[in-house]
XYZ file of C-alpha atoms in Angstrom:
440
model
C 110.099 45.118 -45.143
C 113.802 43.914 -43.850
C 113.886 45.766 -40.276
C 117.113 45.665 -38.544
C 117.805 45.276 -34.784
C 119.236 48.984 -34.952
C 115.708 49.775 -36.749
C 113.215 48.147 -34.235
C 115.220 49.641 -31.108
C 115.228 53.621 -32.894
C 111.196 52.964 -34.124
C 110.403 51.731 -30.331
C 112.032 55.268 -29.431
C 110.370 57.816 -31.508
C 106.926 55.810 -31.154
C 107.408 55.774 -27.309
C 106.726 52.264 -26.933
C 106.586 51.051 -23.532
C 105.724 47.313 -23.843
C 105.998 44.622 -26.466
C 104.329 41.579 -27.312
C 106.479 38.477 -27.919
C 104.211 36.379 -29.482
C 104.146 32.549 -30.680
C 101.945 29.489 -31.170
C 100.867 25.859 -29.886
C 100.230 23.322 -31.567
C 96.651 24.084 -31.630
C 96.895 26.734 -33.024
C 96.772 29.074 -29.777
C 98.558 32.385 -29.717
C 100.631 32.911 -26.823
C 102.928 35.802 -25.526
C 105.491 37.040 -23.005
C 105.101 40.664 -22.322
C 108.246 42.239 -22.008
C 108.845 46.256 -21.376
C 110.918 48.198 -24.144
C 113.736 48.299 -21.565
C 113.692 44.294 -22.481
C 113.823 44.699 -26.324
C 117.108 44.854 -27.035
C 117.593 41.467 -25.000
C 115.016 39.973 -27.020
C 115.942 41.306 -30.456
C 119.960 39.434 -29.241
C 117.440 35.878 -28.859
C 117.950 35.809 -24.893
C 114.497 36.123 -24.096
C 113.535 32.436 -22.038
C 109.989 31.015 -21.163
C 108.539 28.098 -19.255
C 107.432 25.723 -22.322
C 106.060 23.024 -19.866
C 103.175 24.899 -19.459
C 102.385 25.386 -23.368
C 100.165 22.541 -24.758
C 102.118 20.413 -26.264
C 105.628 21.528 -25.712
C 107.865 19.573 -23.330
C 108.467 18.028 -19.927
C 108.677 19.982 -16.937
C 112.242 18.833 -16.691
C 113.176 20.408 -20.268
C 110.960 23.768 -20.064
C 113.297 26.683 -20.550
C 113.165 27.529 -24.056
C 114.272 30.604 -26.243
C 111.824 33.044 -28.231
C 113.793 34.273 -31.232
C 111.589 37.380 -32.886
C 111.254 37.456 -36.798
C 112.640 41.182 -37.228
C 109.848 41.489 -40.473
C 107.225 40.517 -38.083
C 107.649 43.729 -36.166
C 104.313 46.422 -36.167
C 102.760 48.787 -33.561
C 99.165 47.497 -32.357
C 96.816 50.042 -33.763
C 94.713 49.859 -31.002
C 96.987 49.490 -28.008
C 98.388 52.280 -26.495
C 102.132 52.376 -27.087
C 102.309 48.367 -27.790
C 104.250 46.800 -30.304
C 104.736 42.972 -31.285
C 106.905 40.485 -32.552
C 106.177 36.839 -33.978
C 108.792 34.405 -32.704
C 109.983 31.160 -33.449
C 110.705 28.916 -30.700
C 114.300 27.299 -30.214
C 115.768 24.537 -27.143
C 117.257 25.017 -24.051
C 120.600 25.222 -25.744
C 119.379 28.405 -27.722
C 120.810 27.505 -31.392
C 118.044 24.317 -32.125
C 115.199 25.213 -33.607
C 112.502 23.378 -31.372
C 110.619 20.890 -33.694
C 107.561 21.307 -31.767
C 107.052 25.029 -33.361
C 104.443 24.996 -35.861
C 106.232 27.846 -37.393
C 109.329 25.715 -37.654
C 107.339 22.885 -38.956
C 106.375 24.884 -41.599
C 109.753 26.985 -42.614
C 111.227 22.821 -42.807
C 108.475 22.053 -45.476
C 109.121 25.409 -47.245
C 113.426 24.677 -47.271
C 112.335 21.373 -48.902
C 110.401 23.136 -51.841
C 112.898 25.693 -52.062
C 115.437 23.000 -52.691
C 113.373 21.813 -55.649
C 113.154 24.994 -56.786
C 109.873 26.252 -55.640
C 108.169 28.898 -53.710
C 104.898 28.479 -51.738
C 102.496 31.213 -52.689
C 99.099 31.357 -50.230
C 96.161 33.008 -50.005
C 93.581 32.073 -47.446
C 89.914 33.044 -47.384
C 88.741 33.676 -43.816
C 85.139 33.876 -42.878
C 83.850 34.628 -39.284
C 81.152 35.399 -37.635
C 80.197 38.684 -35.014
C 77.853 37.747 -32.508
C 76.060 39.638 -29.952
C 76.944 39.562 -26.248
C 74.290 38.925 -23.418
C 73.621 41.598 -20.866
C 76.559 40.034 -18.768
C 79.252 40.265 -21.745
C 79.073 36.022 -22.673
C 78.554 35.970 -26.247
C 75.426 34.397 -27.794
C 74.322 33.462 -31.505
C 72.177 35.751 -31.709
C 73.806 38.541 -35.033
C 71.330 41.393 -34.923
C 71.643 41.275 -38.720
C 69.254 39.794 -41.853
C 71.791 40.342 -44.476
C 72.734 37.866 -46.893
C 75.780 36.961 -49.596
C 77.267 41.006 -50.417
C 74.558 42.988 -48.571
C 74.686 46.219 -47.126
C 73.772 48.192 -44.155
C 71.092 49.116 -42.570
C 70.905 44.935 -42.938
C 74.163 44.340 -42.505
C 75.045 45.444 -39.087
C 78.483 43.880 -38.505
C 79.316 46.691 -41.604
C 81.382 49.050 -39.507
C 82.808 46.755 -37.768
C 84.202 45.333 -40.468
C 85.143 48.359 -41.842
C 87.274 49.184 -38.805
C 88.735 45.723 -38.879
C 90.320 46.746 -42.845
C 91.437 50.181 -41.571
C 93.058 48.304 -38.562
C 94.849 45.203 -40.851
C 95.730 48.100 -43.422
C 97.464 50.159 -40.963
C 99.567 46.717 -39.563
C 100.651 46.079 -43.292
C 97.990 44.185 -45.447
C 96.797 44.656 -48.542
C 92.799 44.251 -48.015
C 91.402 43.254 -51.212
C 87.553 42.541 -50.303
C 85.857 42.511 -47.474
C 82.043 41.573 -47.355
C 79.587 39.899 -45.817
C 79.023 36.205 -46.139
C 75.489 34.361 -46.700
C 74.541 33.603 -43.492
C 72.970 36.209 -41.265
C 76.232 37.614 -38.878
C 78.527 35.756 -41.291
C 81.333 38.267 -43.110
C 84.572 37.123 -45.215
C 87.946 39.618 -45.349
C 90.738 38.161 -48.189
C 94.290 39.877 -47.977
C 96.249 39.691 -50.536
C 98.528 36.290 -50.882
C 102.239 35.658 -49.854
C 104.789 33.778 -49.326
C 103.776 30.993 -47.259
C 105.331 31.948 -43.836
C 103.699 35.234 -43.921
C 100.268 34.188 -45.154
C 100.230 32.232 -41.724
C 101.691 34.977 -39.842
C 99.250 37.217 -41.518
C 95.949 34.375 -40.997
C 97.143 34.563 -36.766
C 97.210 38.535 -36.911
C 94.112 38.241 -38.708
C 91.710 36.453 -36.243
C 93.724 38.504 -33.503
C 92.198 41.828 -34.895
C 88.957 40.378 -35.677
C 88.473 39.376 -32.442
C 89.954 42.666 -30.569
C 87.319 44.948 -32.861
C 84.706 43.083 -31.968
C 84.809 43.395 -28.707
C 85.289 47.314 -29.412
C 82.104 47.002 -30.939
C 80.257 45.608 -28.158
C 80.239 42.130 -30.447
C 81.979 38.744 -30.259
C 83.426 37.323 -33.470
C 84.289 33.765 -33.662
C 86.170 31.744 -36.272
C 84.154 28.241 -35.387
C 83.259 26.366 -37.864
C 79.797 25.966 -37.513
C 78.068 27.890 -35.018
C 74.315 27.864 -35.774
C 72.697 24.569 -36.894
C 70.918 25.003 -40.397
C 72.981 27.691 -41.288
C 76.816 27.485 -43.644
C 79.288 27.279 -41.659
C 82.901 28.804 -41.980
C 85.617 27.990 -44.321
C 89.107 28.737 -45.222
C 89.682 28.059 -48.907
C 93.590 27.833 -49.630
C 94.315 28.954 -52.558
C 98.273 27.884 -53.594
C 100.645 28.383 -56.140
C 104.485 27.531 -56.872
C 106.598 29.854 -58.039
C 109.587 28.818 -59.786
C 112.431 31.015 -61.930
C 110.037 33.538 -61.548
C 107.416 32.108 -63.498
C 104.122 30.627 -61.812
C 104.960 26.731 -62.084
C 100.996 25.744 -62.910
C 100.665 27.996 -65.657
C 100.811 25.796 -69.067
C 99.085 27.352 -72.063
C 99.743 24.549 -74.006
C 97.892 22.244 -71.808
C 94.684 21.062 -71.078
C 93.051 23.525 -68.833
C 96.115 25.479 -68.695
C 97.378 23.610 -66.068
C 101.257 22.201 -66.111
C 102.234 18.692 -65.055
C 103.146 20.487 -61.927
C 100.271 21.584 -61.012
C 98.202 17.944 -62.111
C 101.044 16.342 -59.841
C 100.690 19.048 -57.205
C 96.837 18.143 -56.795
C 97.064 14.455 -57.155
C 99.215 14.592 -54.014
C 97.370 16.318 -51.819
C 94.411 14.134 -52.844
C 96.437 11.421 -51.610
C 96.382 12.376 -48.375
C 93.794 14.493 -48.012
C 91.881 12.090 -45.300
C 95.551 12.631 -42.790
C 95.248 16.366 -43.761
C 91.568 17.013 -42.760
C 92.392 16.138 -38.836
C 94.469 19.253 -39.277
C 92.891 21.203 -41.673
C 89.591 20.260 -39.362
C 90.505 19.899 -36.280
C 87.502 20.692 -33.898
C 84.259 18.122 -33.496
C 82.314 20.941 -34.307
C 84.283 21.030 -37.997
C 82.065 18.165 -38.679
C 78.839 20.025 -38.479
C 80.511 21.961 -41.142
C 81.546 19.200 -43.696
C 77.882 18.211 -44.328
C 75.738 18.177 -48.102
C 74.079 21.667 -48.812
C 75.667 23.810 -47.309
C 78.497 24.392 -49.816
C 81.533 22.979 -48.011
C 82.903 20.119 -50.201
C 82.305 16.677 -48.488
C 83.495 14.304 -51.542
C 87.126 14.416 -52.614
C 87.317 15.146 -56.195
C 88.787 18.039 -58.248
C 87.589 20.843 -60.867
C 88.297 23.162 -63.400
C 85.593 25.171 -62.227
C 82.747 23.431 -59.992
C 83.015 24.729 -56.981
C 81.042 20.987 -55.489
C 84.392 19.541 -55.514
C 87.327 19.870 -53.024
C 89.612 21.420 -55.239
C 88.714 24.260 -57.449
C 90.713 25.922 -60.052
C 89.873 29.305 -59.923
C 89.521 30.735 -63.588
C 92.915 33.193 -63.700
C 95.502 31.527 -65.843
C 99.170 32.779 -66.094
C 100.796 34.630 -62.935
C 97.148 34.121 -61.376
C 96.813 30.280 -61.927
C 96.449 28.760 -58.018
C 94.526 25.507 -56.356
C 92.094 26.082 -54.310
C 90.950 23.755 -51.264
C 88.142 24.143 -50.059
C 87.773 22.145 -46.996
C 89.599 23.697 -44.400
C 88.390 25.654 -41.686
C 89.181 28.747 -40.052
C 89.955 27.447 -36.741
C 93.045 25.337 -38.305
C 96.692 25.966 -37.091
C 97.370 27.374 -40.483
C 101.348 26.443 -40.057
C 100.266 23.279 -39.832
C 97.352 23.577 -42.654
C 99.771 24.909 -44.949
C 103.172 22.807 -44.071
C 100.767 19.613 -44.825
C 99.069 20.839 -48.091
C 102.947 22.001 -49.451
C 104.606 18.277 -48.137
C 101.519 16.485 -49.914
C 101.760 18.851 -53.005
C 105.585 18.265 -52.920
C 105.055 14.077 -52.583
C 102.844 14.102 -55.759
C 105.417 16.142 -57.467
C 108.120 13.719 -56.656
C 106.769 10.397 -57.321
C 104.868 12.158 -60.866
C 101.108 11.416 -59.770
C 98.048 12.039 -61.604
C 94.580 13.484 -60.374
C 91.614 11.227 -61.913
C 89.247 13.120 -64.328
C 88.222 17.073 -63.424
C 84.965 16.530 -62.396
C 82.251 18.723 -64.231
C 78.650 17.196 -62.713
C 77.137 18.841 -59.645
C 78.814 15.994 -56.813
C 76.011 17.027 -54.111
C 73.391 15.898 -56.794
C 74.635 12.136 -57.465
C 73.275 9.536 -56.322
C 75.732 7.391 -54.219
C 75.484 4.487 -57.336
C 77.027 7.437 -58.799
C 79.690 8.327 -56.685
C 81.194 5.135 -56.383
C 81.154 4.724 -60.310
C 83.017 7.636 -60.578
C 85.693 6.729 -57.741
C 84.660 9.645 -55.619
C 85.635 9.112 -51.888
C 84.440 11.194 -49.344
C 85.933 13.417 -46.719
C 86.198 11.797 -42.988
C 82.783 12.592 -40.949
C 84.573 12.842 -37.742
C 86.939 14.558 -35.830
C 87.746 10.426 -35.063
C 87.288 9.209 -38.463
C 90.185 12.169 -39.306
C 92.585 11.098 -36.457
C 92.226 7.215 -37.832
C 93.103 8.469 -40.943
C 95.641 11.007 -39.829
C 97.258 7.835 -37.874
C 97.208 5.351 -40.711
C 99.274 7.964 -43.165
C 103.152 7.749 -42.596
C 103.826 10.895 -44.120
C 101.723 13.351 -41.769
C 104.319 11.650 -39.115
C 106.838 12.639 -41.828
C 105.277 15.646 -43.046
C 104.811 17.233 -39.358
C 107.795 15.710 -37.167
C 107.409 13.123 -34.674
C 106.937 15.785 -31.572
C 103.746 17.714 -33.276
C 102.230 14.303 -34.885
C 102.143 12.979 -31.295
C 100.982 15.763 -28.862
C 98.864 16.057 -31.912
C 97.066 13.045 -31.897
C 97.075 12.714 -28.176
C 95.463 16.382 -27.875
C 92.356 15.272 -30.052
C 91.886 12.144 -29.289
C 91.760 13.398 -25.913
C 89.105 16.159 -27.279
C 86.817 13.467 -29.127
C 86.745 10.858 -25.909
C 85.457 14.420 -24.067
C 83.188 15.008 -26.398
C 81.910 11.635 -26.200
C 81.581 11.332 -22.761
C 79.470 14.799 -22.790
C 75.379 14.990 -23.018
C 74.335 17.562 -25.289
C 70.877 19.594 -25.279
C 69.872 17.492 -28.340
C 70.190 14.118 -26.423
C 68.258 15.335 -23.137
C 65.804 17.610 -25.644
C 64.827 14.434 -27.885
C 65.029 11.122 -25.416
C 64.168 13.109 -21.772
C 60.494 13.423 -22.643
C 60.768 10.135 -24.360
C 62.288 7.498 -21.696
């Protein structure tokens, strides 16, 4: 879109804006803000907006807190559904106002992208998001109960969350998106909206703006929508399936019509590497104990790490458009991912493979959840980690997530969930006191 400051400041003036939403993110994936009132904006749009980053998870000290929120000019739209409120994404920078802070997941992501621009490339992405709307008790707390029987691509009268939804497009359409299907999802109160892909940046922009609107018109709607993974026992769960490109000279860089499956050396090395490291990734990609519940046999989230030209049992998929359209798809991560972290990982393990010319094994054409594990282990098919702790072992034991990520996010990182899983350890669930009360 290429706003200017002069742009923002006359746009804030004919719209009447009155406040505006500095926004950023933690670690976790958590979107924050400083409110500021349009009186402010010119400060911010000059980068001399300051807030306390000791009280951000996973930020710094007490003793180095004041930090810098510089806005992204292109990130600039008026909330649809906020009277006279506008926003800007930021990135965060130190004390000193000039260093991009290396804690910023956005930063951590913009470093991966300079390093595949400098070979040449640009990071296409194009998540799909899946969600679920939930109805609220008489005292507003949500519940699992949907109100809805529909199934995979129903319709109302069955599909209840339908308007929502609708108003949900309207609302991402009027911000900037391109919408181009929305639908609901095969478990009852389960619905899926894709938006068109982008350049990496602004695909995880776009994914935080997303679940932001989601949220906000459900509540409208007297509902509660909620991007965890798996929310109902017996039911799927939700994913986020990355689909990813490179671009390069104009030309999409896995595109090879001369080669088996139509797929370039690029694109083989591109998803050997992130194969490599998949078992580091999924602590990110993954990163709630409830993403476990998720990651389980029949519910058609992949659980064995293999790739395809087409089965979608594996972890990778190749979707069938070839030329401009050829992507990867992962399948494993979930929606409540930091996706500037999701995405700086899957690029930096893409990249690796690329640079050190590794090869995927054999596409895999059987049906994985149907072999036997005799089977498996013949064909050299690992499986995903079953635990939020078997992913932080494995996201420890990788040097290049520390590489990938930066030494500041890969250790809040790891302290932050291993912190979670000794919690969730230490808790007694409704399925221990339901099953072993009566018992002993």
């Amino acid at each position: 879109m290429g706003y200017t400051k002069e742009d923002i400041l006359r746009i804030a003036e004919e719209k009447d804006v009155r406040f505006v939403r500095l926004q950023f993110i933690d670690i976790f994936g958590q979107i924050k803000n400083v409110a500021i009132t349009r009186s402010q904006l010119e400060k911010a749009l000059d980068n001399k907006c300051m807030f306390d980053g000791s009280s951000i998870e996973g930020f710094v000290r007490i003793n180095e807190s004041d930090m810098y929120l510089r806005p992204d000019y292109d990130s600039f739209v008026i909330l649809p559904w906020k009277d006279r409120t506008a926003r800007l994404i930021c990135d965060v920078y130190c004390t000193d106002g000039v260093t991009p802070f290396l804690g910023d997941p956005r930063n951590v992501l913009k470093k991966v992208m300079k390093e595949a621009a400098d070979m040449g490339f640009t990071f296409n992405v194009g998540p799909e998001c899946e969600f679920f709307l939930f109805q609220l008790d008489d005292e507003g707390n949500p519940t699992t109960q949907t109100g809805d029987v529909a199934g995979y691509f129903d319709m109302g009268p069955a599909d209840q969350g339908e308007q929502c939804r609708r108003d949900i497009c309207m609302c991402l359409e009027e911000m900037g998106f391109e919408i181009e299907a929305s639908h609901h999802e095969c478990a009852e109160g389960q619905h899926e909206i894709d938006f068109k892909f982008d350049e990496a940046l602004k695909t995880a922009d776009n994914v935080i703006t997303f679940k932001h609107v989601v949220k906000t018109y459900a509540r409208r709607h007297g509902l509660h929508a909620t991007f965890m993974p798996k929310p109902v026992y017996g039911i799927c769960g939700s994913g986020m399936h990355t689909n990813m490109s490179l671009m390069k000279d104009g030309k999409n860089a896995f595109y090879d019509p001369d080669k088996q499956y139509g797929l370039s050396d690029t694109a083989l090395h591109f998803i050997a590497g992130v194969l490599a490291h998949i078992k580091g990734i999924t602590a990110v990609a993954n990163p709630l104990v409830n993403s476990y519940k998720r990651l389980v046999p029949g519910y058609e989230a992949p659980v064995y790490i293999a790739w395809s030209a087409s089965n979608r049992s594996t972890l990778i998929r190749i979707p069938t458009a070839r030329g401009m359209g050829t992507r990867v798809e992962l399948r494993s991560p979930d929606p409540a991912c930091n996706p500037y972290l999701e995405m700086a990982l899957c690029l930096a393990a893409g990249l690796d493979g690329i640079k050190r010319g590794l090869m995927p094994p054999e596409s895999t054409s059987k049906n994985i959840y149907e072999m036997t594990a005799e089977e498996l282990k013949a064909d050299g098919i690992d499986n995903l980690p079953s635990t939020l702790e078997d992913a932080m072992y494995e996201f420890a034991s990788d040097p290049f997530i520390k590489e990938a990520l930066g030494e500041h996010v890969y250790e809040k990182y790891l302290e932050g969930k291993l912190r979670e899983w000794k919690q969730y350890q230490m808790c007694v669930t409704d399925w221990e006191v339901n099953r072993y009360l009566p018992k002993y």
